[in-house]
């Protein structure tokens, strides 16, 4: 019996040990699964402290929203609150006929903003020609090697099914050409047109349409962005609203991109705080086109000049190679540097712990150019701070592994023999051969970091082609975040061809979707003049200068709208889709919408949307004016916290309660001035 008891005990211990091992393995498996799927649950928390490099630092977690200073910094622009989106047809709008004149196949070249600017134009052209549109082909992804086969061309960036179903009432659309036409295209037997930027409706009706009717198919190559004239004749105004319907409703990013963009937005608003989206607009191409090389030093200037020489040789730039960058900057033709934007924001009243999201993809010069901005604001972040590599990889899809490192070829037998003979004779050291050409490389920001020794740049590697495709997804995230931001400001709004850039499309989308959202459109010429006044003491600005900056930025919110209607809209309709795609409601007593040409009244059911805003407006008008008091410039830009850690002020406080009173007085005074204008 004792022997049987021992055997039973041993077998029982064995089963307990096996159970323990099983539970340990199971717990490890659960741990890895939780680590892999953290992104699905992290959005439930208000502050991202688990997997992100950014941990927000605030002077005071409580954020007062009912103060004059908050209203001036973050509140809506009251005089355009009556402006609401309305891109629905305003007359008879027929469905596309069952039988069309043929197929329009489109290849769109360029970056994010060029692609987004082109697609609504392509849809409008297809309706103008009574043609069936084939889903456009995005060349920068189609030609890229190594990207996921799960997402190709149009579907790499946008939701293809949603796009097709949403524009079905406007244009007939198919995914691919019929087999016979597909074969003819492979043989290059279908007529092709390389469309210039901003082509007129006359061009399509008198040059493209006859060919389309004859051959039942045409191919349009769009190399520079928008392929249709920005400002159309009055009898084609419905085509403008069609552009808006396509750009702001059917043209949605694919599911994976949209989900990550939403998570980034949730992580950007810890404790419900507002944030600023800032697009530097500092691309190598834009700097080269506008002659802004001398804003940088050392290798950066050489890189910009090399690009400008390349543009001159190809006729993109008509001017000289050497341009006085100082004159260009004073004329407002160069981007505002991140340091200058930081000084403007601090002078306007934004405190050191304001959240700033850096958008727009490439920042030429890398993180070095953003160091001054980081010095003025603690919470400067971008998409890399708010997402994990696993989340980005999920958005990219399954990509093949590539090795771009070229293997070194072993030396020949003759070279080895010669080397051995030199060693045996012990001759004097020979002069070293010239160094090889410096290779082309990317740093973590993705900007060009090479200087070529000839006029021909090295061919892109597989990894670089893949990175170019990834940039479309990065800028898609930045686009969503910038449109939804509480405040948006741009350092530059022109691209490397002089056309409206990423920032212009963001400002146009914000104007359409929520016209009252605070969007600064600073006059770079006036800003450059103000900055020149304090160039030698930029961090010790006096009260007069600060007041001038505040008035200039305040005016840029409304006056910048009118200026963009003259300057940007002529090149890109989506950068200023007003008045064609907006309506005005009767619910608000004061409005500057008429200055923008908006006369169309919104449907009656829309009036209820702005009733609450009207109540806030009336309450704001009753606020008491305060006498303006002097500002202390001490610590304006770098005074983060009071010594001793006894600072009980909230996030809105810049220096003192006197400053808060001055903010309220300045706000009310300028709002009244805006109403008089």
XYZ file of C-alpha atoms in Angstrom, residues 63-65 67-77 274-276 344-354 377 485-488 510 516-520 550 553-554 557 650-654 659-660 663-664 666-667 671:
55
model
C -7.922 73.656 -18.757
C -10.320 76.601 -18.429
C -12.397 77.078 -21.573
C -12.048 82.884 -20.623
C -11.447 85.706 -23.137
C -7.928 84.398 -23.741
C -9.140 80.877 -24.575
C -11.678 82.361 -26.980
C -8.960 84.352 -28.722
C -6.493 81.467 -28.953
C -8.794 78.553 -29.689
C -12.315 79.864 -30.247
C -14.083 79.922 -33.630
C -13.969 82.832 -36.021
C -6.851 71.502 -28.146
C -3.798 71.410 -30.404
C -2.163 73.263 -33.299
C 4.863 84.231 -33.779
C 2.799 81.689 -31.857
C 4.397 82.612 -28.539
C 3.879 86.290 -29.259
C 0.231 85.632 -30.087
C -0.238 84.105 -26.646
C 0.183 80.330 -26.930
C 1.995 79.038 -23.857
C 5.009 76.737 -23.684
C 2.929 73.583 -23.099
C 0.705 74.001 -26.177
C 7.136 74.456 -26.994
C -6.958 70.409 -35.736
C -8.264 73.205 -33.519
C -5.770 75.631 -35.105
C -3.789 75.355 -38.335
C -11.089 73.402 -43.425
C -15.042 79.104 -38.450
C -12.154 76.822 -37.402
C -9.174 79.022 -36.616
C -6.774 78.975 -39.566
C -3.900 81.444 -39.750
C -1.102 89.753 -32.673
C -2.141 87.234 -37.178
C -5.676 88.139 -36.132
C -7.730 84.809 -40.275
C -3.606 77.361 -15.987
C -2.423 76.687 -19.527
C -3.809 79.900 -20.965
C -1.760 82.236 -18.732
C 1.215 83.781 -20.536
C -2.009 90.017 -19.710
C -5.293 88.093 -19.563
C -6.120 89.671 -24.311
C -9.840 90.161 -23.715
C -7.674 93.150 -27.779
C -10.069 90.377 -28.832
C -13.804 91.634 -33.453
